[in-house]
Amino acid sequence: MTVLTVSVDDGLAAAVQEEARRHGLPVDDYVAAVLRAAQAPGGGDRDERALELARVSYARWDADGRPQDGAMSMAEVFGR
């Protein structure tokens, strides 16, 4: 594995940190997922980035033993 060091505007850094938090990922994993999606053939579009982030988030959730903490029931989701 290679470690990349970059300098970015404080606003961009804060936005990346917030998005990583929102997706439940460490910043390194989030940035790697975004870069991987951008490098995929035809990648870089919104759908490809979303699919890559979903893949990484699912893999992390699965590796963590599929925790259900904070999950909503189907009744809560559908208002029944």
PDB file of C-alpha atoms in Angstrom:
ATOM      1  CA  MET A   1       0.000   0.000   0.000  1.00  0.00           C
ATOM      2  CA  THR A   2       1.202   3.504  -0.819  1.00  0.00           C
ATOM      3  CA  VAL A   3       0.509   6.493   1.403  1.00  0.00           C
ATOM      4  CA  LEU A   4      -0.308   9.689  -0.486  1.00  0.00           C
ATOM      5  CA  THR A   5       0.005  13.083   1.149  1.00  0.00           C
ATOM      6  CA  VAL A   6      -1.855  16.007  -0.374  1.00  0.00           C
ATOM      7  CA  SER A   7      -2.610  19.570   0.611  1.00  0.00           C
ATOM      8  CA  VAL A   8      -6.168  20.773   0.095  1.00  0.00           C
ATOM      9  CA  ASP A   9      -8.163  23.853   0.992  1.00  0.00           C
ATOM     10  CA  ASP A  10      -9.545  23.799   4.541  1.00  0.00           C
ATOM     11  CA  GLY A  11     -13.097  23.941   3.188  1.00  0.00           C
ATOM     12  CA  LEU A  12     -12.549  20.874   1.010  1.00  0.00           C
ATOM     13  CA  ALA A  13     -10.906  19.010   3.880  1.00  0.00           C
ATOM     14  CA  ALA A  14     -13.879  19.755   6.123  1.00  0.00           C
ATOM     15  CA  ALA A  15     -16.334  18.665   3.413  1.00  0.00           C
ATOM     16  CA  VAL A  16     -14.451  15.389   2.858  1.00  0.00           C
ATOM     17  CA  GLN A  17     -14.350  14.709   6.592  1.00  0.00           C
ATOM     18  CA  GLU A  18     -18.096  15.367   6.865  1.00  0.00           C
ATOM     19  CA  GLU A  19     -18.929  13.104   3.912  1.00  0.00           C
ATOM     20  CA  ALA A  20     -16.751  10.329   5.335  1.00  0.00           C
ATOM     21  CA  ARG A  21     -18.529  10.683   8.680  1.00  0.00           C
ATOM     22  CA  ARG A  22     -21.920  10.672   6.963  1.00  0.00           C
ATOM     23  CA  HIS A  23     -21.023   7.421   5.215  1.00  0.00           C
ATOM     24  CA  GLY A  24     -19.644   5.928   8.438  1.00  0.00           C
ATOM     25  CA  LEU A  25     -16.158   5.562   6.991  1.00  0.00           C
ATOM     26  CA  PRO A  26     -12.703   6.647   8.054  1.00  0.00           C
ATOM     27  CA  VAL A  27     -11.482   9.501   5.832  1.00  0.00           C
ATOM     28  CA  ASP A  28      -8.830   7.224   4.266  1.00  0.00           C
ATOM     29  CA  ASP A  29     -11.441   4.640   3.226  1.00  0.00           C
ATOM     30  CA  TYR A  30     -13.789   7.326   1.908  1.00  0.00           C
ATOM     31  CA  VAL A  31     -11.100   9.031  -0.190  1.00  0.00           C
ATOM     32  CA  ALA A  32      -9.862   5.675  -1.516  1.00  0.00           C
ATOM     33  CA  ALA A  33     -13.426   4.730  -2.541  1.00  0.00           C
ATOM     34  CA  VAL A  34     -13.953   8.053  -4.337  1.00  0.00           C
ATOM     35  CA  LEU A  35     -10.617   7.749  -6.136  1.00  0.00           C
ATOM     36  CA  ARG A  36     -11.310   4.120  -7.069  1.00  0.00           C
ATOM     37  CA  ALA A  37     -14.656   5.087  -8.573  1.00  0.00           C
ATOM     38  CA  ALA A  38     -13.085   8.005 -10.447  1.00  0.00           C
ATOM     39  CA  GLN A  39     -10.427   5.714 -11.921  1.00  0.00           C
ATOM     40  CA  ALA A  40     -12.882   3.012 -13.047  1.00  0.00           C
ATOM     41  CA  PRO A  41     -13.494   2.844 -16.809  1.00  0.00           C
ATOM     42  CA  GLY A  42     -16.237   5.371 -17.430  1.00  0.00           C
ATOM     43  CA  GLY A  43     -16.022   6.238 -13.745  1.00  0.00           C
ATOM     44  CA  GLY A  44     -16.267   9.574 -12.157  1.00  0.00           C
ATOM     45  CA  ASP A  45     -19.984  10.023 -12.641  1.00  0.00           C
ATOM     46  CA  ARG A  46     -22.300  10.306  -9.684  1.00  0.00           C
ATOM     47  CA  ASP A  47     -23.749   6.799 -10.012  1.00  0.00           C
ATOM     48  CA  GLU A  48     -20.319   5.143 -10.087  1.00  0.00           C
ATOM     49  CA  ARG A  49     -19.188   7.063  -7.003  1.00  0.00           C
ATOM     50  CA  ALA A  50     -22.392   6.159  -5.182  1.00  0.00           C
ATOM     51  CA  LEU A  51     -21.990   2.476  -6.043  1.00  0.00           C
ATOM     52  CA  GLU A  52     -18.369   2.450  -4.877  1.00  0.00           C
ATOM     53  CA  LEU A  53     -19.250   4.160  -1.589  1.00  0.00           C
ATOM     54  CA  ALA A  54     -22.093   1.698  -1.049  1.00  0.00           C
ATOM     55  CA  ARG A  55     -19.733  -1.220  -1.758  1.00  0.00           C
ATOM     56  CA  VAL A  56     -17.157   0.057   0.742  1.00  0.00           C
ATOM     57  CA  SER A  57     -19.817   0.816   3.370  1.00  0.00           C
ATOM     58  CA  TYR A  58     -21.370  -2.641   2.972  1.00  0.00           C
ATOM     59  CA  ALA A  59     -17.983  -4.368   3.201  1.00  0.00           C
ATOM     60  CA  ARG A  60     -17.199  -2.474   6.411  1.00  0.00           C
ATOM     61  CA  TRP A  61     -20.635  -3.259   7.908  1.00  0.00           C
ATOM     62  CA  ASP A  62     -20.202  -6.926   6.968  1.00  0.00           C
ATOM     63  CA  ALA A  63     -16.681  -7.043   8.445  1.00  0.00           C
ATOM     64  CA  ASP A  64     -18.006  -5.477  11.662  1.00  0.00           C
ATOM     65  CA  GLY A  65     -20.417  -8.406  12.101  1.00  0.00           C
ATOM     66  CA  ARG A  66     -23.456  -6.692  10.564  1.00  0.00           C
ATOM     67  CA  PRO A  67     -24.384  -4.630  13.638  1.00  0.00           C
ATOM     68  CA  GLN A  68     -28.005  -3.533  13.983  1.00  0.00           C
ATOM     69  CA  ASP A  69     -27.425  -0.714  16.504  1.00  0.00           C
ATOM     70  CA  GLY A  70     -29.560   2.276  15.583  1.00  0.00           C
ATOM     71  CA  ALA A  71     -31.347   0.389  12.813  1.00  0.00           C
ATOM     72  CA  MET A  72     -35.012   1.075  12.071  1.00  0.00           C
ATOM     73  CA  SER A  73     -37.610  -1.676  11.945  1.00  0.00           C
ATOM     74  CA  MET A  74     -39.637  -2.177   8.759  1.00  0.00           C
ATOM     75  CA  ALA A  75     -42.655  -0.774  10.640  1.00  0.00           C
ATOM     76  CA  GLU A  76     -40.701   2.394  11.405  1.00  0.00           C
ATOM     77  CA  VAL A  77     -39.537   2.691   7.805  1.00  0.00           C
ATOM     78  CA  PHE A  78     -42.981   2.237   6.307  1.00  0.00           C
ATOM     79  CA  GLY A  79     -44.947   3.909   9.123  1.00  0.00           C
ATOM     80  CA  ARG A  80     -46.910   0.875  10.206  1.00  0.00           C
TER      81      ARG A  80
END
